Coordinates of C-alpha atoms (C1' of nucleotides) in Angstrom, one line a residue:
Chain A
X1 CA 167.0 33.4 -135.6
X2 CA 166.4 29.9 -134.1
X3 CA 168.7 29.5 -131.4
X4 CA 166.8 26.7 -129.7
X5 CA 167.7 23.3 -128.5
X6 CA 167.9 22.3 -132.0
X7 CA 171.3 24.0 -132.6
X8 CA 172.8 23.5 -129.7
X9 CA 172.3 19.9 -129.8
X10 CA 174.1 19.8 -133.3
X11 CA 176.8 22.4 -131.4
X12 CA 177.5 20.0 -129.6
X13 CA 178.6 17.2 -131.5
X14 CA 181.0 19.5 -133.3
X15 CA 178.1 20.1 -136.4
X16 CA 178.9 22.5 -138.5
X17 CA 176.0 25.4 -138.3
X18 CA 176.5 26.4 -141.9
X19 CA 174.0 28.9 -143.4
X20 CA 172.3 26.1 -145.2
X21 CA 171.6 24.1 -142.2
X22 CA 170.6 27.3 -140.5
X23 CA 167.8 28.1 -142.8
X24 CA 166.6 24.7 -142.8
X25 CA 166.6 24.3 -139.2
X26 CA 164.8 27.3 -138.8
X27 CA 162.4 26.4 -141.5
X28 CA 161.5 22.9 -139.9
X29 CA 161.5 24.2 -136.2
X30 CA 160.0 27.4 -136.5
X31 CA 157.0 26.2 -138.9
X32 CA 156.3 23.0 -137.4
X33 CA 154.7 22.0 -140.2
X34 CA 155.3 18.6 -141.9
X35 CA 157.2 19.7 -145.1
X36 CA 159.0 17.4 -148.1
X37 CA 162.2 17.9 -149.8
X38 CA 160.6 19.9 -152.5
X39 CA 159.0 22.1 -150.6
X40 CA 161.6 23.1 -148.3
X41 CA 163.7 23.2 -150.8
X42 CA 161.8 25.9 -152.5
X43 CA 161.4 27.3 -149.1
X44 CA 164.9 27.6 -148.5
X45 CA 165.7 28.9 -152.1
X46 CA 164.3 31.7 -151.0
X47 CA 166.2 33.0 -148.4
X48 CA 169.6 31.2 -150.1
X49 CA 169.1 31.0 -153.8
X50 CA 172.3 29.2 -154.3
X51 CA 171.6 26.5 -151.8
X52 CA 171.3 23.2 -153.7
X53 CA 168.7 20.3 -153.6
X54 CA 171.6 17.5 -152.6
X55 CA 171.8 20.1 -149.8
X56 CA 168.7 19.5 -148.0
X57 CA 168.5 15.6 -148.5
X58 CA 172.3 15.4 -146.8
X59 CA 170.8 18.1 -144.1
X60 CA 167.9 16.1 -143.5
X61 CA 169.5 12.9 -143.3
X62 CA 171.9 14.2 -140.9
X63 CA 169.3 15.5 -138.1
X64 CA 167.5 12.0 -138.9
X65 CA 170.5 10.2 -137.9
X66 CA 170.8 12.7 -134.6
X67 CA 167.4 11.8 -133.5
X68 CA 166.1 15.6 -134.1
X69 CA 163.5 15.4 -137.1
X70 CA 161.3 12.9 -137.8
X71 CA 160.5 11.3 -141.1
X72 CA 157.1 10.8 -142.1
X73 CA 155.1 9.3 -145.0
X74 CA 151.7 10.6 -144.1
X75 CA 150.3 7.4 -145.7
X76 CA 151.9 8.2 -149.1
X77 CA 148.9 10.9 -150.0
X78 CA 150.2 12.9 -152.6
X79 CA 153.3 10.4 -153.4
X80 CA 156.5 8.8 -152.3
X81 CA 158.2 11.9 -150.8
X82 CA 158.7 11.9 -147.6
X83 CA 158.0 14.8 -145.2
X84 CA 159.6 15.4 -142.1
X85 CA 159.0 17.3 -138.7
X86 CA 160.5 18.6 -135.4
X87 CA 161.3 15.8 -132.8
X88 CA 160.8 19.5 -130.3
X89 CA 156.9 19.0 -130.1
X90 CA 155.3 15.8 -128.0
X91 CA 154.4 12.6 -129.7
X92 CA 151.6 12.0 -131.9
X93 CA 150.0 9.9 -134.3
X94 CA 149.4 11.4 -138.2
X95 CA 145.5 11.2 -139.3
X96 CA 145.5 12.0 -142.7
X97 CA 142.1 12.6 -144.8
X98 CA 142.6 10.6 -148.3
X99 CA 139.9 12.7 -149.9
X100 CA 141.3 16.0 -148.9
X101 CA 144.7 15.4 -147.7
X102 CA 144.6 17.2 -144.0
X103 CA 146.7 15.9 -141.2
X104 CA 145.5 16.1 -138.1
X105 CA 147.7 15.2 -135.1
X106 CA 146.9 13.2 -132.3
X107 CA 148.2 13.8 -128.8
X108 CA 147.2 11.5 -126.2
X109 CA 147.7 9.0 -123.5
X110 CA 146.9 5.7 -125.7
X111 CA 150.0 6.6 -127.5
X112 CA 152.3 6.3 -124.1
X113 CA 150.4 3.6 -122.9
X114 CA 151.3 1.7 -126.3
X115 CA 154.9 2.7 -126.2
X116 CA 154.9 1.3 -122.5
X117 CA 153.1 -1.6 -123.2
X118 CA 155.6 -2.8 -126.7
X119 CA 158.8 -1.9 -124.4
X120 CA 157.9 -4.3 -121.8
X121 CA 155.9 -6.8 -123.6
X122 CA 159.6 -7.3 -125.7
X123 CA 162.3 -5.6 -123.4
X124 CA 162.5 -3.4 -126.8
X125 CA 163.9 0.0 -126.4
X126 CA 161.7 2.4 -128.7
X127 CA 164.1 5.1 -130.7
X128 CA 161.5 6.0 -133.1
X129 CA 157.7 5.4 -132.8
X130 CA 155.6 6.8 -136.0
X131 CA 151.6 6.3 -136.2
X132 CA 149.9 7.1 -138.9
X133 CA 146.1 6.5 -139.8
X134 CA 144.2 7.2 -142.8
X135 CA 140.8 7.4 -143.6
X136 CA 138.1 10.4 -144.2
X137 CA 137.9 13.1 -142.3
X138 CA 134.5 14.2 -141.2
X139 CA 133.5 16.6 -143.6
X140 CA 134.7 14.6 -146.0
X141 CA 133.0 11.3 -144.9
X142 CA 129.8 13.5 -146.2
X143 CA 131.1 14.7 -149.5
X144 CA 132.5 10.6 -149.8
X145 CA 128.9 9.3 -149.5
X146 CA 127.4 11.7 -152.0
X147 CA 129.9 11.1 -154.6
X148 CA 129.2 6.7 -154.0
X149 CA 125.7 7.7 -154.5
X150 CA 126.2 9.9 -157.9
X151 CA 128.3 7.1 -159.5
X152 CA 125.4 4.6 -158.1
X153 CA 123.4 6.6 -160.3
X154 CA 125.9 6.6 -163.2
X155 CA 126.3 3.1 -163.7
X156 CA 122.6 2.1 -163.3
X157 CA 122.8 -1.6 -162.3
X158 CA 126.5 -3.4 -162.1
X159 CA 127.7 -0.6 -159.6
X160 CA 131.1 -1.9 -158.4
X161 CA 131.2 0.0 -155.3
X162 CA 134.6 2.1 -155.6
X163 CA 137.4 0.4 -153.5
X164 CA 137.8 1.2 -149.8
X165 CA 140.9 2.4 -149.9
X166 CA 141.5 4.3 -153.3
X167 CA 142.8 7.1 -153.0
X168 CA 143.1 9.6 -156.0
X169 CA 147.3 11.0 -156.9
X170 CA 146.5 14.4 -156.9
X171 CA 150.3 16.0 -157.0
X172 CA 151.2 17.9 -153.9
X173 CA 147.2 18.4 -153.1
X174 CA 146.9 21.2 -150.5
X175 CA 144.7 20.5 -147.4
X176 CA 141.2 22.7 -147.1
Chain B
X1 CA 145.3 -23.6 -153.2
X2 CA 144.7 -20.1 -151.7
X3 CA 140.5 -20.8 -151.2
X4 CA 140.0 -18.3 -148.4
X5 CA 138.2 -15.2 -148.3
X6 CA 140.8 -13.0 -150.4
X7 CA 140.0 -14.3 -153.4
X8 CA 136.4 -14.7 -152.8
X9 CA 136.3 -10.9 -152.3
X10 CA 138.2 -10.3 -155.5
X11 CA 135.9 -12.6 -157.4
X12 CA 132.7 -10.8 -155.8
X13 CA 133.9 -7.0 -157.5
X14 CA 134.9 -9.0 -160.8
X15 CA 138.2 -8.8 -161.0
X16 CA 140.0 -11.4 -162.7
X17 CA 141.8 -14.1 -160.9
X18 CA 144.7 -14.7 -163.0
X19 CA 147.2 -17.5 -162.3
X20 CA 149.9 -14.7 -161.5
X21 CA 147.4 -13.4 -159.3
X22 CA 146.3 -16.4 -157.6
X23 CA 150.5 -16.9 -157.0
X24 CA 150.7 -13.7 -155.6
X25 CA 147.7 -14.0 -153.8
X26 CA 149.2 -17.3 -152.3
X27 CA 152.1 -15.9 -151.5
X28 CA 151.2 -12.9 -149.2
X29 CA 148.1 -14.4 -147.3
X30 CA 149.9 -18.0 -146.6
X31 CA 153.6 -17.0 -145.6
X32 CA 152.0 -14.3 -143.5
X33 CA 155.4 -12.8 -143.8
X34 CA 156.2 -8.6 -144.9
X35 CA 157.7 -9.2 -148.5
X36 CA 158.7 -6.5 -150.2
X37 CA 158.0 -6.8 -154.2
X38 CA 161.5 -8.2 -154.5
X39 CA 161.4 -11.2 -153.0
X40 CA 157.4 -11.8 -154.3
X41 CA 159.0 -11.4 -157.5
X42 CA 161.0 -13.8 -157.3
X43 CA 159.1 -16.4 -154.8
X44 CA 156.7 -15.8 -157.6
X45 CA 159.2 -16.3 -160.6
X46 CA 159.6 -19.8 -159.4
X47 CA 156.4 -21.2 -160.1
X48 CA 155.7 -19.0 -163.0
X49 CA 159.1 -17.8 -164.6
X50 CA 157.6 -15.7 -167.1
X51 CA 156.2 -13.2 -164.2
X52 CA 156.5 -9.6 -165.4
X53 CA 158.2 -7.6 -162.2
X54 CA 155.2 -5.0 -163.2
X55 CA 152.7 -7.6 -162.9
X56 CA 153.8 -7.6 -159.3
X57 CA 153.5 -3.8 -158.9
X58 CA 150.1 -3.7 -160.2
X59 CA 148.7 -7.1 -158.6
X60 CA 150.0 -4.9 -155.0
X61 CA 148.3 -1.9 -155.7
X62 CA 145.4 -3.1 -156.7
X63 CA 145.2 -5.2 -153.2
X64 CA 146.1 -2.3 -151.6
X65 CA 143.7 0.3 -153.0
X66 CA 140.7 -3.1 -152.3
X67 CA 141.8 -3.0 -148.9
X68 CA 143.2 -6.4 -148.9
X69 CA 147.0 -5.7 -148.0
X70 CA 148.8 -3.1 -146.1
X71 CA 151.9 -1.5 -147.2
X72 CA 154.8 -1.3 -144.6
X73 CA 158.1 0.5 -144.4
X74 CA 159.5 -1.2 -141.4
X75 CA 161.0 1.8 -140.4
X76 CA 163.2 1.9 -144.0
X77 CA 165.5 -0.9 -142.3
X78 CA 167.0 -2.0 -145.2
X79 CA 165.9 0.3 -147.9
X80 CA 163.1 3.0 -149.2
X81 CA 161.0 -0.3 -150.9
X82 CA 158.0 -1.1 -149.3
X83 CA 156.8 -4.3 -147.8
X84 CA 153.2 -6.0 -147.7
X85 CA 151.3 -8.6 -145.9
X86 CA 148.1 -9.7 -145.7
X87 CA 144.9 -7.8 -144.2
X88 CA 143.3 -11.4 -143.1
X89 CA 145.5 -11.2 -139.2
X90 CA 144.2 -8.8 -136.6
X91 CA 145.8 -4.8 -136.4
X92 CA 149.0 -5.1 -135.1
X93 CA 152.3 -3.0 -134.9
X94 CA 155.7 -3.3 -136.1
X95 CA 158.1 -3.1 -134.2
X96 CA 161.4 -3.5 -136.1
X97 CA 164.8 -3.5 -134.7
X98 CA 167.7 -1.1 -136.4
X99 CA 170.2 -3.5 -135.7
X100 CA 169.6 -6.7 -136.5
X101 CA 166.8 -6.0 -138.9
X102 CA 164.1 -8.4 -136.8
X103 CA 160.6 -7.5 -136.6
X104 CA 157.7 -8.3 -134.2
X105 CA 154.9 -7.9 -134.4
X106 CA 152.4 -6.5 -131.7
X107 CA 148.8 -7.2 -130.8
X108 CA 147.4 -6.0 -128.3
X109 CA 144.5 -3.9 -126.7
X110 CA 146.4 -0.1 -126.5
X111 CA 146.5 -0.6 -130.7
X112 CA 142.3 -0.6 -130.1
X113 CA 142.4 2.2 -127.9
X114 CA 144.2 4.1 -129.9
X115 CA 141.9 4.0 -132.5
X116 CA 138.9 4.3 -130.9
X117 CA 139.9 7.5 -129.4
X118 CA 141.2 9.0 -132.9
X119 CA 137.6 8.2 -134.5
X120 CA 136.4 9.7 -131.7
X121 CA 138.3 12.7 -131.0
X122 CA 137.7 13.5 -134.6
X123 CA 134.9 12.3 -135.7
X124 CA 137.0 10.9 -138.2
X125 CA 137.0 7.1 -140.4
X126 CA 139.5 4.9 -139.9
X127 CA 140.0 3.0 -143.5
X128 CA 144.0 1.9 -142.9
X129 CA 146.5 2.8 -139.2
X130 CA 150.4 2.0 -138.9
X131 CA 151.9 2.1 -136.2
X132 CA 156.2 1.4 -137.0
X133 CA 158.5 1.5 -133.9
X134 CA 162.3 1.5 -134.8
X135 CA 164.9 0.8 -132.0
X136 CA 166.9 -2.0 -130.3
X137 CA 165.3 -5.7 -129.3
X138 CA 166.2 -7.1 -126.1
X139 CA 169.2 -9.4 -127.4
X140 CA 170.7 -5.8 -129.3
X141 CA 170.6 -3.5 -126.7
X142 CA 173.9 -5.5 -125.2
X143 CA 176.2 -5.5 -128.3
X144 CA 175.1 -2.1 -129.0
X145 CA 176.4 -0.9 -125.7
X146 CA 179.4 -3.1 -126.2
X147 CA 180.0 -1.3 -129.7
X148 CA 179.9 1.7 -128.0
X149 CA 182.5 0.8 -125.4
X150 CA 185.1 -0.1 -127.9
X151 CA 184.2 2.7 -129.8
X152 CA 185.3 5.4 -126.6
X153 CA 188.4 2.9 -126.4
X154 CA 189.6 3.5 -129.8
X155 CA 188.9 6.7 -129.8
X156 CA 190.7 7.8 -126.6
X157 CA 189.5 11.3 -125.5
X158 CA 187.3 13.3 -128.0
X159 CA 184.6 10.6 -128.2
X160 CA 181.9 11.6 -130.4
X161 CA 178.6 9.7 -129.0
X162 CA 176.7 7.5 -131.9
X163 CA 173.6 9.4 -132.7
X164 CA 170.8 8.0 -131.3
X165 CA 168.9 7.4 -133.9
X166 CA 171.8 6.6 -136.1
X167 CA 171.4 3.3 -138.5
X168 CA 173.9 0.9 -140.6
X169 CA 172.3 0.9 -144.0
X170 CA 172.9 -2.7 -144.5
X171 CA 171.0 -3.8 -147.5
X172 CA 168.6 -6.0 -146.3
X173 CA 169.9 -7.5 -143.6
X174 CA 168.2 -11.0 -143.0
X175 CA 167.0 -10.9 -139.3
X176 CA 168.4 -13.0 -137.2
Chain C
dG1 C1' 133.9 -12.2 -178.4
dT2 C1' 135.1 -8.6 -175.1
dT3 C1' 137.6 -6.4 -172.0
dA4 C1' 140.7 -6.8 -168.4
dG5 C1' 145.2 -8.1 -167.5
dT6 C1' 150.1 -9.2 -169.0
dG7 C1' 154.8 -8.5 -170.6
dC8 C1' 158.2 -5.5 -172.4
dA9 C1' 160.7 -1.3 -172.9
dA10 C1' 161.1 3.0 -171.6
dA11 C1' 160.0 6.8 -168.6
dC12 C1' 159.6 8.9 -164.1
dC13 C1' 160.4 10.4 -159.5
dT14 C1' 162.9 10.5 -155.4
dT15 C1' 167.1 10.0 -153.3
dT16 C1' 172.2 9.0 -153.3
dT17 C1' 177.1 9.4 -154.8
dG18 C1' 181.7 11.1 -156.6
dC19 C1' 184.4 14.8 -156.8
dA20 C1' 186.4 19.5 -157.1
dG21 C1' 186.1 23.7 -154.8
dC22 C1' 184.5 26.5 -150.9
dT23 C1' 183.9 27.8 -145.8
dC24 C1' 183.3 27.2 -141.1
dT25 C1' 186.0 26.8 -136.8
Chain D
dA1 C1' 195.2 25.3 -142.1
dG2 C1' 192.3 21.7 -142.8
dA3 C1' 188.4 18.8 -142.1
dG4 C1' 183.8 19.3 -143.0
dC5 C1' 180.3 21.0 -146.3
dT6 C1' 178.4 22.5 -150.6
dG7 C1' 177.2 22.4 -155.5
dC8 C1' 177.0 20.2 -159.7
dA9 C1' 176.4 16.4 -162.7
dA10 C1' 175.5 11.9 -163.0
dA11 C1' 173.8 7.5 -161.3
dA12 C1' 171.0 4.6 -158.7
dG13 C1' 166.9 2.7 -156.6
dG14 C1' 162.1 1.9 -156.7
dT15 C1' 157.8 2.4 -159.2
dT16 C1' 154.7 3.7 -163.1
dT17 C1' 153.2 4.1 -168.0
dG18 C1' 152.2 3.2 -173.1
dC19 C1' 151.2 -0.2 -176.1
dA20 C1' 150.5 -4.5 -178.5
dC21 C1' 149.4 -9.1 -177.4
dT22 C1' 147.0 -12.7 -174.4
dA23 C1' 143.8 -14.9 -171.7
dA24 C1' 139.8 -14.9 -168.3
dC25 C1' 134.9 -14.8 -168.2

DNA sequence: GTTAGTGCAAACCTTTTGCAGCTCT
DNA sequence: AGAGCTGCAAAAGGTTTGCACTAAC
């Protein structure tokens, strides 16, 4: 059972800990991973096979608003979803591979030093900071040049080099 | 007419530069400004008012995937569309306020940092990097905490705090 | 003349909304 | 008991697709 800061926070405001918001808390807290609607939904289905889609986008929009997930795109790989993850772990920047679709996350100074420097530069007050890169991950960066050379290959002379930042829609692509 | 190095680069991988293009074209890289594709629709639909809506869709895309644009969110102020502006200004950030919808934009050298250090730590390739930042500009932060006082007024005793993050889905709200 | 690009209509996908009934506190 | 939540069905954005016609090179 999560009974972590999470809950008590939403205690506090007089939330409703339903059994729905339970299992989802305790799916987005416990895995830290950076799940979307669909597949928290089918997460959740699991353990509540009643609980209804409308379910988790109200849920989710509701710990939004309280400050205690955070929405991510993770540079639209795999489509328009968006995925969300526990505000209980430090900041960090989303690097996402566009060949292979890992996330990596980045913890590290540069990312306090730019929140410092953007709060003082415009007297802002930062809610919400989201960084997210994309680009090709080291292994693939290898695999990336070998496929630009086969299609060189292909297309003997007029080889239109393939754009920098295509990116294939491969449906819910799994990392690795 | 748009003769900078946009369309030179389109014209180098042969693709077409139609006039809804070049329209488009103008339209991002001289306004500078993050349109999303409903107000380059229309902008565009006043020079050319037979401009297909889809024609918009597919002149961004095809920008994006050549590297040429970047697609922005602004932190979903105002809506899940997305915005674009032109790759021709240096990296910056977006920092967008929840209230009144204004965005700045930063430059400066934490943004370099920060990607050095990712490529490095990584080994990874940096093709495209956001950084968003929601919260309250300078000039906000003082109503807000006035709306907050009248709110505990109102409400006498059992005053349920604003959620942090929470935002007034105004549909978009001009800045300013 | 070719082939890429456009417009139109219709589909698609993700997310939101209205409302009756259920359930936490 | 009663406001707050849920589930269901239906709608509402925002974006993409299939196809016949048009225009850039």
């Amino acid at each position: 059972m999560a009974q972590d800061s999470t809950e008590g926070s939403l205690k506090e405001r007089g939330v409703r800990l339903t059994r729905q918001r339970q299992i989802l808390l305790e799916l987005i807290d416990r895995t830290g991973a950076h799940l979307d609607v669909d597949q928290l939904y089918r997460m959740a289905k699991e353990r509540d096979p009643k609980i209804n889609r409308v379910t988790v986008y109200r849920t989710l929009k509701m710990l939004k608003a309280g400050g205690l997930v955070d929405e991510l795109d993770l540079m639209h790989y795999g489509g328009d979803q968006h995925y969300y993850e526990t505000r209980l772990k430090q900041e960090h920047a989303h690097v996402v591979c566009l060949r292979c679709g890992r996330v990596e996350e980045f913890f590290g100074e540069p990312l306090q030093r730019l929140r410092k420097q953007i709060e003082s530069h415009f007297g802002f007050q930062i809610l919400v900071a989201r960084t997210e890169v994309g680009g090709y991950c080291a292994h693939c960066q290898t695999l990336r040049a070998r496929e630009v050379e086969e299609i060189r290959h292909e297309s003997k002379s007029v080889a239109k080099p393939p754009a920098a930042g295509a990116r294939t829609r491969r449906a819910h692509a799994r990392p690795e």
